[in-house]
Structures are given as structure tokens and as C-alpha cells.
PDB file of N, CA, C and O in Angstrom:
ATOM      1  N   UNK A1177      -1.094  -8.870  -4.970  1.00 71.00           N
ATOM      2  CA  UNK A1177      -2.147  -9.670  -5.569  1.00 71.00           C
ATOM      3  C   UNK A1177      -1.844 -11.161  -5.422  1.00 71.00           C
ATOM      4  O   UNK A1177      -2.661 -12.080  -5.371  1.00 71.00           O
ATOM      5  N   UNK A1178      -0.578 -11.217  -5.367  1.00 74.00           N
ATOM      6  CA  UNK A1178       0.108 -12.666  -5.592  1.00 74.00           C
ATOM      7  C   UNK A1178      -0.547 -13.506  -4.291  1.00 74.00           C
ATOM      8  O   UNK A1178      -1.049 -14.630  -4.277  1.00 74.00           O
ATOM      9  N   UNK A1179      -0.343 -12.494  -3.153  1.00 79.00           N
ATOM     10  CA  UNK A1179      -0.381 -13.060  -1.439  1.00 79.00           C
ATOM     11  C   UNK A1179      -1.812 -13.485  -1.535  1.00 79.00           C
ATOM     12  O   UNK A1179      -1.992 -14.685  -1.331  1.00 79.00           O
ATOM     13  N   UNK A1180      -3.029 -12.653  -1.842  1.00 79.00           N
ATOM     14  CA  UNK A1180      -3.827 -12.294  -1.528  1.00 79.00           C
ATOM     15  C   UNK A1180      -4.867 -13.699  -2.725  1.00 79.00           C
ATOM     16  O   UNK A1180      -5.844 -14.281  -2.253  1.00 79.00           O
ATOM     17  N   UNK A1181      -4.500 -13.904  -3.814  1.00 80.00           N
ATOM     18  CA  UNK A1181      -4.782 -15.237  -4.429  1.00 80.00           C
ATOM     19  C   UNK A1181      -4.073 -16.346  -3.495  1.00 80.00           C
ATOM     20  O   UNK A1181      -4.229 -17.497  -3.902  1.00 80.00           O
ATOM     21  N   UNK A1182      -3.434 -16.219  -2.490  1.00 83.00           N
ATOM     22  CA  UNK A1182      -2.789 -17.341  -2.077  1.00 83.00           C
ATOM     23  C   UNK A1182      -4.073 -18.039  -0.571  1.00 83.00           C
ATOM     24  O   UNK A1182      -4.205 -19.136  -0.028  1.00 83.00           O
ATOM     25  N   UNK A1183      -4.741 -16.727  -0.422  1.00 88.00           N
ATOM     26  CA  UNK A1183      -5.287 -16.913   0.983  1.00 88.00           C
ATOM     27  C   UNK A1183      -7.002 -17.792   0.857  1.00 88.00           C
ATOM     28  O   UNK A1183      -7.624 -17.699  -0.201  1.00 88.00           O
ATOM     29  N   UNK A1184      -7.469 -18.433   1.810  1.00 88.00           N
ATOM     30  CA  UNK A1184      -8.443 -19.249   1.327  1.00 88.00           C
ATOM     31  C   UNK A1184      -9.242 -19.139   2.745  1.00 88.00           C
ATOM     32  O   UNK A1184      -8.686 -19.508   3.780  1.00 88.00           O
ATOM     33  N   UNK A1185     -10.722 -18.557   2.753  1.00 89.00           N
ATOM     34  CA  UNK A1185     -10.946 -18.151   3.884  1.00 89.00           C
ATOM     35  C   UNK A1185     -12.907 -17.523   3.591  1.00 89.00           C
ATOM     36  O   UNK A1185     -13.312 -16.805   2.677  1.00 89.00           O
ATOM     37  N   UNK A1186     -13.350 -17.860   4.218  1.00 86.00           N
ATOM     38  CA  UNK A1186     -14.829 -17.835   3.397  1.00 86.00           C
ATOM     39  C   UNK A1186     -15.230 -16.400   3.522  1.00 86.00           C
ATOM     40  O   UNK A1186     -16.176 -15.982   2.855  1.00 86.00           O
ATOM     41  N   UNK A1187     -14.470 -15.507   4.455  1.00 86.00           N
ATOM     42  CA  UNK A1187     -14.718 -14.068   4.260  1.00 86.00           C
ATOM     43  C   UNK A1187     -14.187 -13.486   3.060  1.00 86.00           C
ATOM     44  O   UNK A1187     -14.760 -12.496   2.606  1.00 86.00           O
ATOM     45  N   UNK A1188     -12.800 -14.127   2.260  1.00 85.00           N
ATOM     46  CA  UNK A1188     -11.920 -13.436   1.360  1.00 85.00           C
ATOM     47  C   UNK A1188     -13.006 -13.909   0.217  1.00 85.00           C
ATOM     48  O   UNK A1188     -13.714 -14.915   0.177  1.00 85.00           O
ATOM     49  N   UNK A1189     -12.884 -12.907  -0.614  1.00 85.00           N
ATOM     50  CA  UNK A1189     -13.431 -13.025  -2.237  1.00 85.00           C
ATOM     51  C   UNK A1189     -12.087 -13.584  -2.903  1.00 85.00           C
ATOM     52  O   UNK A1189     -11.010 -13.018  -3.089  1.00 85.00           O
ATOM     53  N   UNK A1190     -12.650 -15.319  -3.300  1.00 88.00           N
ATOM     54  CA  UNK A1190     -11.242 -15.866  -4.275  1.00 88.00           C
ATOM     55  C   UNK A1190     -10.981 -15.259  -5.523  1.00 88.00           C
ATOM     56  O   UNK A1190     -11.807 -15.407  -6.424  1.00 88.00           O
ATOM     57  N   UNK A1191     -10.028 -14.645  -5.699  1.00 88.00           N
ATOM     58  CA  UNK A1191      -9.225 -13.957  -6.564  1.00 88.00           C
ATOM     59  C   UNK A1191      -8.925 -15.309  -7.636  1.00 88.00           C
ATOM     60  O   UNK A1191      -8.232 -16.216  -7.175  1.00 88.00           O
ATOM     61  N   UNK A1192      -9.565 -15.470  -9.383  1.00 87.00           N
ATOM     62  CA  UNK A1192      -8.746 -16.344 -10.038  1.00 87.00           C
ATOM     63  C   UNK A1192      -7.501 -15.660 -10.783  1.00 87.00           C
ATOM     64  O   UNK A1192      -6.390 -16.189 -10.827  1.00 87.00           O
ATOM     65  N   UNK A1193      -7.724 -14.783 -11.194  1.00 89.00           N
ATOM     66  CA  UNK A1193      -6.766 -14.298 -12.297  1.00 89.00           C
ATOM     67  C   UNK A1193      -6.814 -12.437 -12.143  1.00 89.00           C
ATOM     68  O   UNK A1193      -7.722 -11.843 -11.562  1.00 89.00           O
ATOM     69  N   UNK A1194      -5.923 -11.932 -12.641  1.00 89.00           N
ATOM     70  CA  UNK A1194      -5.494 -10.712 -13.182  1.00 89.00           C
ATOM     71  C   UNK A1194      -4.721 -10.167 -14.411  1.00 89.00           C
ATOM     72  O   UNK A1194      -3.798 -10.779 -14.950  1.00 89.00           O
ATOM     73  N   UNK A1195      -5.261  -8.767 -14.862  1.00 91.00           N
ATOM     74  CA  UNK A1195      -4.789  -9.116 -16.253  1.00 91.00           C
ATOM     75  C   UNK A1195      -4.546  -7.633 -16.122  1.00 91.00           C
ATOM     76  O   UNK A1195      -5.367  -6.847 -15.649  1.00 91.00           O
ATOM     77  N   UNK A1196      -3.064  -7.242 -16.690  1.00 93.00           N
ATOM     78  CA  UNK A1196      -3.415  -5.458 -16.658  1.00 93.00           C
ATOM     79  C   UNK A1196      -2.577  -5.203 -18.214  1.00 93.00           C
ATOM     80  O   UNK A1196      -1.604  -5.730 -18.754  1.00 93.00           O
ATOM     81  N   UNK A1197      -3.473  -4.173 -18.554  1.00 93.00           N
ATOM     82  CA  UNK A1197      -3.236  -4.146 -20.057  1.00 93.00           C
ATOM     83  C   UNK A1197      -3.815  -2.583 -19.988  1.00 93.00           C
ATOM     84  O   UNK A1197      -4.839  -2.090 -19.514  1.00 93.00           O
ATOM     85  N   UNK A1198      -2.516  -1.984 -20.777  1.00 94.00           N
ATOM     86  CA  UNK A1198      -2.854   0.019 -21.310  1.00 94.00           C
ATOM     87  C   UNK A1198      -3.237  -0.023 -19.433  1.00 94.00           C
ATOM     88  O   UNK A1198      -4.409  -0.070 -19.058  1.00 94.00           O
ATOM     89  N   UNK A1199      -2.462  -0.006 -18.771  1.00 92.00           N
ATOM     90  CA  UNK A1199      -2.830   0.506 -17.326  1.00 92.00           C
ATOM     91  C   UNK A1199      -4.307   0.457 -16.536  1.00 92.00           C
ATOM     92  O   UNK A1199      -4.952   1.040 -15.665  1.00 92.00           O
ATOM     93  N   UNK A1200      -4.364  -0.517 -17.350  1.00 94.00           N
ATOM     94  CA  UNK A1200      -6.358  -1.199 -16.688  1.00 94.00           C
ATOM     95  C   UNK A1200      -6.261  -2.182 -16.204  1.00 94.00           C
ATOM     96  O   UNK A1200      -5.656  -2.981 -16.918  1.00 94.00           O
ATOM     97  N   UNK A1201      -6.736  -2.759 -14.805  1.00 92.00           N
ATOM     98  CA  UNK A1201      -6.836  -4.012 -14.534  1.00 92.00           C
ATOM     99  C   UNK A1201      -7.822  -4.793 -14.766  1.00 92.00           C
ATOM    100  O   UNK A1201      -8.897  -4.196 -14.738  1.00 92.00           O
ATOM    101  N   UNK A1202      -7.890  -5.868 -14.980  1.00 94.00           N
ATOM    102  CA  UNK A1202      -9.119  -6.906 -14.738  1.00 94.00           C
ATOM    103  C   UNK A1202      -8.713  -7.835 -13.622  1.00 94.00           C
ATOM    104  O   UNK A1202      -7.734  -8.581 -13.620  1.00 94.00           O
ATOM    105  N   UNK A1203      -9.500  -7.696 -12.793  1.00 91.00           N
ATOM    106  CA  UNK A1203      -9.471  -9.185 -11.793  1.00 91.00           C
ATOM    107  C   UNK A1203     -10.672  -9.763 -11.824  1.00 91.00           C
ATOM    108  O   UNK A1203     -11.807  -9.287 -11.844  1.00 91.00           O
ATOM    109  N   UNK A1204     -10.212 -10.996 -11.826  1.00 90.00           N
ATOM    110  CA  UNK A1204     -11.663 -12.252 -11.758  1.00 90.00           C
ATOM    111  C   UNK A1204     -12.006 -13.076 -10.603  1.00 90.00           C
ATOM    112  O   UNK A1204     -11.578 -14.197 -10.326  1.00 90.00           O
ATOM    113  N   UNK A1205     -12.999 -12.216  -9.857  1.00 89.00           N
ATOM    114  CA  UNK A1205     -13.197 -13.662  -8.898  1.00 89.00           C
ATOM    115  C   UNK A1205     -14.269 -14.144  -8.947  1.00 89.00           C
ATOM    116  O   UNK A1205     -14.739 -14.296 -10.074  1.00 89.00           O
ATOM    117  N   UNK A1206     -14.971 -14.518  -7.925  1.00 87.00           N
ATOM    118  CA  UNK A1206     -15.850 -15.233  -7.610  1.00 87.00           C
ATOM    119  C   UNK A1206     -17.145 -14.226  -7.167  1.00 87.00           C
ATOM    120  O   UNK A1206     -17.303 -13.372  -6.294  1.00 87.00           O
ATOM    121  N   UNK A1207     -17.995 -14.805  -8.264  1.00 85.00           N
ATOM    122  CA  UNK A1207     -19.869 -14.106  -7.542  1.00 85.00           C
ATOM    123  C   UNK A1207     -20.352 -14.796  -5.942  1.00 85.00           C
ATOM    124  O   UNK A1207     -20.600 -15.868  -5.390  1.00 85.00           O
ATOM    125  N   UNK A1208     -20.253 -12.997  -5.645  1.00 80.00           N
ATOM    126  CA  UNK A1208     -21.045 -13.179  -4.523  1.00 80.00           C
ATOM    127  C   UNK A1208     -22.195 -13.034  -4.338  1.00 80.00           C
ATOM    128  O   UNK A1208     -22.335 -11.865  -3.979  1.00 80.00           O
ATOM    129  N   UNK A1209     -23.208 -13.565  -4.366  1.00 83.00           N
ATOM    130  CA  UNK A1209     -24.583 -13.597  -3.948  1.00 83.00           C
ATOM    131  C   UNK A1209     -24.941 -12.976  -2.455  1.00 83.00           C
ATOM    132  O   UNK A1209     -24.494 -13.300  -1.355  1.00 83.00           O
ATOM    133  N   UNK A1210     -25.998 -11.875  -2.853  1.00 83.00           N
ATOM    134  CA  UNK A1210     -26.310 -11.768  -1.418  1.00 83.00           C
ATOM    135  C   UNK A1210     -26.085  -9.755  -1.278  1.00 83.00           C
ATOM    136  O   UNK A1210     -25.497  -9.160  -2.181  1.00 83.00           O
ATOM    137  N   UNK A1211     -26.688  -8.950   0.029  1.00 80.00           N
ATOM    138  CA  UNK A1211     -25.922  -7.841   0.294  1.00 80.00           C
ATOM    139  C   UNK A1211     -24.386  -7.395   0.717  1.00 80.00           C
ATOM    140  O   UNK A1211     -23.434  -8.155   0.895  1.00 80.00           O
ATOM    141  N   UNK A1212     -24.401  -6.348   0.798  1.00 83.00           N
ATOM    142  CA  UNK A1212     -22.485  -5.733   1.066  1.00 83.00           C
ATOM    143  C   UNK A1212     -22.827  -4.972   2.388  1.00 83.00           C
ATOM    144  O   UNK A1212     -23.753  -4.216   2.680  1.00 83.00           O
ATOM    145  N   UNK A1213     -21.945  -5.354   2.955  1.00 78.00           N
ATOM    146  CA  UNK A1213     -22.153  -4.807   4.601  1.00 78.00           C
ATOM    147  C   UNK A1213     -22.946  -3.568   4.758  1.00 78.00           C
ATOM    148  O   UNK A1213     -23.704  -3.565   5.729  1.00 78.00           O
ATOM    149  N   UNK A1214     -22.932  -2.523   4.014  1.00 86.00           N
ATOM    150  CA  UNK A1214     -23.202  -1.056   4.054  1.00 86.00           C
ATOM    151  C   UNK A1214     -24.670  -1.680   4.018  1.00 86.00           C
ATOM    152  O   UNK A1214     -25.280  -1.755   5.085  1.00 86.00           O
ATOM    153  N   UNK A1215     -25.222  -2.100   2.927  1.00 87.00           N
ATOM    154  CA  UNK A1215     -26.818  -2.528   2.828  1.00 87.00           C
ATOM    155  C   UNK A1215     -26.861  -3.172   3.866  1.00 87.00           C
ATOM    156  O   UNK A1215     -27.486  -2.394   4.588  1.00 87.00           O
ATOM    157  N   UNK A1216     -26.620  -4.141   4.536  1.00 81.00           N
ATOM    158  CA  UNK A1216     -26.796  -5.169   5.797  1.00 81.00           C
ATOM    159  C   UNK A1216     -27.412  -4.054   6.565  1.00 81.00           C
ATOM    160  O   UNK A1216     -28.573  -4.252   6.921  1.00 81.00           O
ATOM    161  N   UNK A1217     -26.703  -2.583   6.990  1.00 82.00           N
ATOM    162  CA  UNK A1217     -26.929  -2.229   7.730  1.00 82.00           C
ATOM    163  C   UNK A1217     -28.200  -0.993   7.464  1.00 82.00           C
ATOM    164  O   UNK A1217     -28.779  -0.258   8.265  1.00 82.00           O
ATOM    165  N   UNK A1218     -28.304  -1.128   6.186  1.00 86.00           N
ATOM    166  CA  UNK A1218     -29.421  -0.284   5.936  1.00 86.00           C
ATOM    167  C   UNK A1218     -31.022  -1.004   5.997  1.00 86.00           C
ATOM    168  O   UNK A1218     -32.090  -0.557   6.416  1.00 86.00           O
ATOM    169  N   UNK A1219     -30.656  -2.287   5.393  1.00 86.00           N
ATOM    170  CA  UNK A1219     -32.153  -2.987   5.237  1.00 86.00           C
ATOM    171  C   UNK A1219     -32.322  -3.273   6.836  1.00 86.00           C
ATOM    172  O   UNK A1219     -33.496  -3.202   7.201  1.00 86.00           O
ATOM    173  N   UNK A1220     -31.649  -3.494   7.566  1.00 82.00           N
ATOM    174  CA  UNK A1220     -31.724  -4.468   8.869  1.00 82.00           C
ATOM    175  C   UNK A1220     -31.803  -3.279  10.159  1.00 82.00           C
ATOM    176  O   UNK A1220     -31.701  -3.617  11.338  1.00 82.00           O
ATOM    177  N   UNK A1221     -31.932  -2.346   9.874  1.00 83.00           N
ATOM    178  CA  UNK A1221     -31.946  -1.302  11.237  1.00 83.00           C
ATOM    179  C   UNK A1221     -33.067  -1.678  11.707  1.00 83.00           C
ATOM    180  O   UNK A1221     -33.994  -2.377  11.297  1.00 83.00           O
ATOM    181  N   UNK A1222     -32.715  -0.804  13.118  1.00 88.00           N
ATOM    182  CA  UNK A1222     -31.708  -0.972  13.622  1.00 88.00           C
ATOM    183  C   UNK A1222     -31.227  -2.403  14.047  1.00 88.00           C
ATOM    184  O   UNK A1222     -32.001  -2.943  14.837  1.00 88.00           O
ATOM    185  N   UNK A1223     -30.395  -2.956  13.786  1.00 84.00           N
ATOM    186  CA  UNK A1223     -29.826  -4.425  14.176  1.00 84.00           C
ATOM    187  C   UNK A1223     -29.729  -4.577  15.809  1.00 84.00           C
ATOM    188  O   UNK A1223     -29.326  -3.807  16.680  1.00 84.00           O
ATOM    189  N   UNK A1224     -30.244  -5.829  15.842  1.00 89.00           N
ATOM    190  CA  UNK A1224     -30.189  -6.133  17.485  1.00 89.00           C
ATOM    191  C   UNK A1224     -28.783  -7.031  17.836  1.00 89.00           C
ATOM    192  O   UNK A1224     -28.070  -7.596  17.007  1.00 89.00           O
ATOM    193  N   UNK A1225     -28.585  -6.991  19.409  1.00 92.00           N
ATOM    194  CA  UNK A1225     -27.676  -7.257  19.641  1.00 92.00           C
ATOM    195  C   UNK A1225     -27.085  -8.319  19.394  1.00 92.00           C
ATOM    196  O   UNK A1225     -25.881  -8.311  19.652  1.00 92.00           O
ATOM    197  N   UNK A1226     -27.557  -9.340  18.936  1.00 93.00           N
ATOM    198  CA  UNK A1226     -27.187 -11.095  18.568  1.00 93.00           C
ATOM    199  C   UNK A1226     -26.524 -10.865  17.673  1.00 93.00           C
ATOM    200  O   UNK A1226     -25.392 -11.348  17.668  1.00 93.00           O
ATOM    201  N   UNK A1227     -27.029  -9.918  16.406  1.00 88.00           N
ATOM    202  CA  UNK A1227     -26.552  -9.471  15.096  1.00 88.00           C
ATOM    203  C   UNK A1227     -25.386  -8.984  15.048  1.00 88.00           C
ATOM    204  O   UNK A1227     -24.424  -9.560  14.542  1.00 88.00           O
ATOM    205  N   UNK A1228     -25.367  -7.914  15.554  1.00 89.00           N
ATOM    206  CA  UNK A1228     -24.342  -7.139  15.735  1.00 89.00           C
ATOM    207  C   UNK A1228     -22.916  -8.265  16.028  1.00 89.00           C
ATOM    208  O   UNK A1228     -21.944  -8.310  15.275  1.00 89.00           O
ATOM    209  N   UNK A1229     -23.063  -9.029  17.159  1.00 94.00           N
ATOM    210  CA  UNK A1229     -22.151 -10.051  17.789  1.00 94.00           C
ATOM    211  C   UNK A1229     -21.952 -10.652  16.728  1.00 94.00           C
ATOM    212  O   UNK A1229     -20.745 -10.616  16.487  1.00 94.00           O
ATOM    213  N   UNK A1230     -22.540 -11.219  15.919  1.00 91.00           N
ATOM    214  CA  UNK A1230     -22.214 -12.082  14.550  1.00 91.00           C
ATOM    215  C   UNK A1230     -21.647 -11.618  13.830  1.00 91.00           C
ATOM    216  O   UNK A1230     -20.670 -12.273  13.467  1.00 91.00           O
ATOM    217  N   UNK A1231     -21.812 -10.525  13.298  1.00 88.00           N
ATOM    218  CA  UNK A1231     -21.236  -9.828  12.123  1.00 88.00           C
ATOM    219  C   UNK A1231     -19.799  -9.336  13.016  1.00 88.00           C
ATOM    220  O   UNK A1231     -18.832  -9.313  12.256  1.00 88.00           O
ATOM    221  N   UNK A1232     -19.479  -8.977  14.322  1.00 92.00           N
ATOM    222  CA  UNK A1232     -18.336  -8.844  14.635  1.00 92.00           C
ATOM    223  C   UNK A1232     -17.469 -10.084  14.908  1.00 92.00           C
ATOM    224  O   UNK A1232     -16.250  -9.915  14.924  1.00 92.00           O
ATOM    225  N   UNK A1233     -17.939 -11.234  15.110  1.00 94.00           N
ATOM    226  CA  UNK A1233     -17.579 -12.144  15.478  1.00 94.00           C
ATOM    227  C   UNK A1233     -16.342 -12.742  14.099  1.00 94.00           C
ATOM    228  O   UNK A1233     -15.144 -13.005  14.203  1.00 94.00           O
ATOM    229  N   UNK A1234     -17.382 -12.795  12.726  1.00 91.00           N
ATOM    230  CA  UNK A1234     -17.046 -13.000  12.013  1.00 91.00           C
ATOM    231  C   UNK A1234     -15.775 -12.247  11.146  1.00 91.00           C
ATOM    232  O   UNK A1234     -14.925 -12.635  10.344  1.00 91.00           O
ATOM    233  N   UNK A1235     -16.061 -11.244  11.630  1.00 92.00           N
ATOM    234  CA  UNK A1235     -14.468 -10.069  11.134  1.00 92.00           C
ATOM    235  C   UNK A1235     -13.227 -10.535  12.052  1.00 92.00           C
ATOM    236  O   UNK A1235     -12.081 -10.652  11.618  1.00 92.00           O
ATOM    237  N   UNK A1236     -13.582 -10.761  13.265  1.00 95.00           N
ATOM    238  CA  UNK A1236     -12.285 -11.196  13.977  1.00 95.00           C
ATOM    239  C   UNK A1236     -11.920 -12.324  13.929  1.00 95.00           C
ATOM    240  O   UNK A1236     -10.753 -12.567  14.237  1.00 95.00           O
ATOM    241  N   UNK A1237     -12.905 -13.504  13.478  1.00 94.00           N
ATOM    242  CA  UNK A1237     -12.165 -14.569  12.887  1.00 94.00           C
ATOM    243  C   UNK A1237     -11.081 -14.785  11.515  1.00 94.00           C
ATOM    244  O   UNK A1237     -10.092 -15.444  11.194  1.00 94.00           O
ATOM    245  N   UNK A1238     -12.192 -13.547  10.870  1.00 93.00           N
ATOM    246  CA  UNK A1238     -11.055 -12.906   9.558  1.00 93.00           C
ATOM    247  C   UNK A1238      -9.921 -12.409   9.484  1.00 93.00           C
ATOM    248  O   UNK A1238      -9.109 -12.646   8.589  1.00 93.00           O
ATOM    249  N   UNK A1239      -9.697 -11.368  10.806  1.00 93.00           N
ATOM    250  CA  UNK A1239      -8.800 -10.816  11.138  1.00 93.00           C
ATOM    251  C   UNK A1239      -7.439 -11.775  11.889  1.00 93.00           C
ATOM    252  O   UNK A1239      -6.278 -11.497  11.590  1.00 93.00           O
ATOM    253  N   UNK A1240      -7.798 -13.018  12.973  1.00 94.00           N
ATOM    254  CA  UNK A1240      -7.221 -13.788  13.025  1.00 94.00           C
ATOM    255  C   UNK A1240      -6.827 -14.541  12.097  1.00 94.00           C
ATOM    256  O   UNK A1240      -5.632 -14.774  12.278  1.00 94.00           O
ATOM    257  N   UNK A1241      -7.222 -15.055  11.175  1.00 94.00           N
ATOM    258  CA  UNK A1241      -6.903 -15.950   9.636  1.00 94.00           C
ATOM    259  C   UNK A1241      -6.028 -15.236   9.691  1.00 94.00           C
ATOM    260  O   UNK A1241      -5.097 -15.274  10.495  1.00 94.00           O
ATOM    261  N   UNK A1242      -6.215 -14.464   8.817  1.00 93.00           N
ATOM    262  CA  UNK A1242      -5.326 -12.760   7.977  1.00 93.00           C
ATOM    263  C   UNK A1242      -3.791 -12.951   9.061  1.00 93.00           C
ATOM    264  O   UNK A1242      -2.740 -13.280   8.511  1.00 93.00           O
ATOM    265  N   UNK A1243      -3.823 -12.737  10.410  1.00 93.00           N
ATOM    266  CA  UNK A1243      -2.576 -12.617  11.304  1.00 93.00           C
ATOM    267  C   UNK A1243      -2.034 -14.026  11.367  1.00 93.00           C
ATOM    268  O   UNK A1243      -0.809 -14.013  11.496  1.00 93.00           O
ATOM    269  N   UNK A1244      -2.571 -15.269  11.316  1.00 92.00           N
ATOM    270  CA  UNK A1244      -2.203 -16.431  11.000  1.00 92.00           C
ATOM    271  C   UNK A1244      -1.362 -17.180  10.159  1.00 92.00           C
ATOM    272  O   UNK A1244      -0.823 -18.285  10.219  1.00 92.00           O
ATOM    273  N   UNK A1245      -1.426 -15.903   9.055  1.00 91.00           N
ATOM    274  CA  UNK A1245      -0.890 -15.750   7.010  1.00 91.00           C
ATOM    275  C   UNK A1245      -0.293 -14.999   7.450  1.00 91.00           C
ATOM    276  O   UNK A1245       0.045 -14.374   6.444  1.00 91.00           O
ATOM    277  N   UNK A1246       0.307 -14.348   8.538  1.00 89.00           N
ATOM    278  CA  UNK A1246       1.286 -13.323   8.361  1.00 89.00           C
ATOM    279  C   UNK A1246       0.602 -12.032   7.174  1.00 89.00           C
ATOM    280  O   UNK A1246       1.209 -11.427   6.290  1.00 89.00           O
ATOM    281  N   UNK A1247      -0.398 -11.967   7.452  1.00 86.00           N
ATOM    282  CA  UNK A1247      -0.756 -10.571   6.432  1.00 86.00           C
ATOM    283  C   UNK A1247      -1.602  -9.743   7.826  1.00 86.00           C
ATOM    284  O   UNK A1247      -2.448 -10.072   8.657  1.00 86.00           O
ATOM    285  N   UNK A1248      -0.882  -8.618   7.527  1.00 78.00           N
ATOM    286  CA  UNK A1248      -1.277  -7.533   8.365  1.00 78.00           C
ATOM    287  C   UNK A1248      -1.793  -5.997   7.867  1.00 78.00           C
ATOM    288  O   UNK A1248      -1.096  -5.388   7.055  1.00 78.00           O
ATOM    289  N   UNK A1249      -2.822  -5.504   8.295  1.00 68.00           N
ATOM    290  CA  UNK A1249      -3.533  -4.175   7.727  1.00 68.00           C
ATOM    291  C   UNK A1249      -2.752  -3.163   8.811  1.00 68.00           C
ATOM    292  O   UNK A1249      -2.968  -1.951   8.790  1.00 68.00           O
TER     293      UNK A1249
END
């Protein structure tokens, strides 16, 4: 959690705080406005090819950040 509040990146959801209490967590971040990929792909079918390129484009810039921070999936 520690790493992952450390990272700053307009794909990451900023993490402010965490709280774990009786084995429950709370984490607090930031409202996102807007759909979650799964809907993207439901309201928008079938997506054309420009789209598609964007929305991949944008994960591998994420994915580069992410390898940049030394954080690896």
C-alpha cells in the first residue's frame, strides 16, 4: 500500500489514507467521475479502431510508468 500511495500517474487512483481496524480495511482515494472499462466496452460497441488504439495506448503508457517505479505485475 505504502509503494502504491507513493506512485503519481493519471491512470493510478491516488490512494490518501488507510485504516484497518477488527480486520476491515478502509482506503480513501480519490472520486472518479466517469465509466469503468467493462462499461466503456458495453455502452460503446462495437468500438472502432482509433478507440481501441487509445484505450491501448494508454495502458502501455501505464505499464511503462509502473516499470519506470520499478513496480512490476
Amino acid at each position: 500500500i505504502n509503494m502504491i500511495k507513493l506512485l503519481d500517474h493519471s491512470s493510478i487512483i491516488k490512494i490518501h489514507n488507510v485504516y484497518i481496524e477488527d480486520y476491515k480495511w478502509t482506503i480513501i482515494i480519490n472520486f472518479i467521475k466517469g465509466l469503468i472499462l467493462s462499461d466503456v466496452f458495453e455502452v460503446f460497441k462495437p468500438l472502432n479502431e482509433d478507440s481501441i488504439l487509445y484505450l491501448f495506448y494508454g495502458i502501455f503508457q501505464l505499464f511503462a510508468y509502473l516499470h519506470e517505479m520499478k513496480v512490476y505485475h
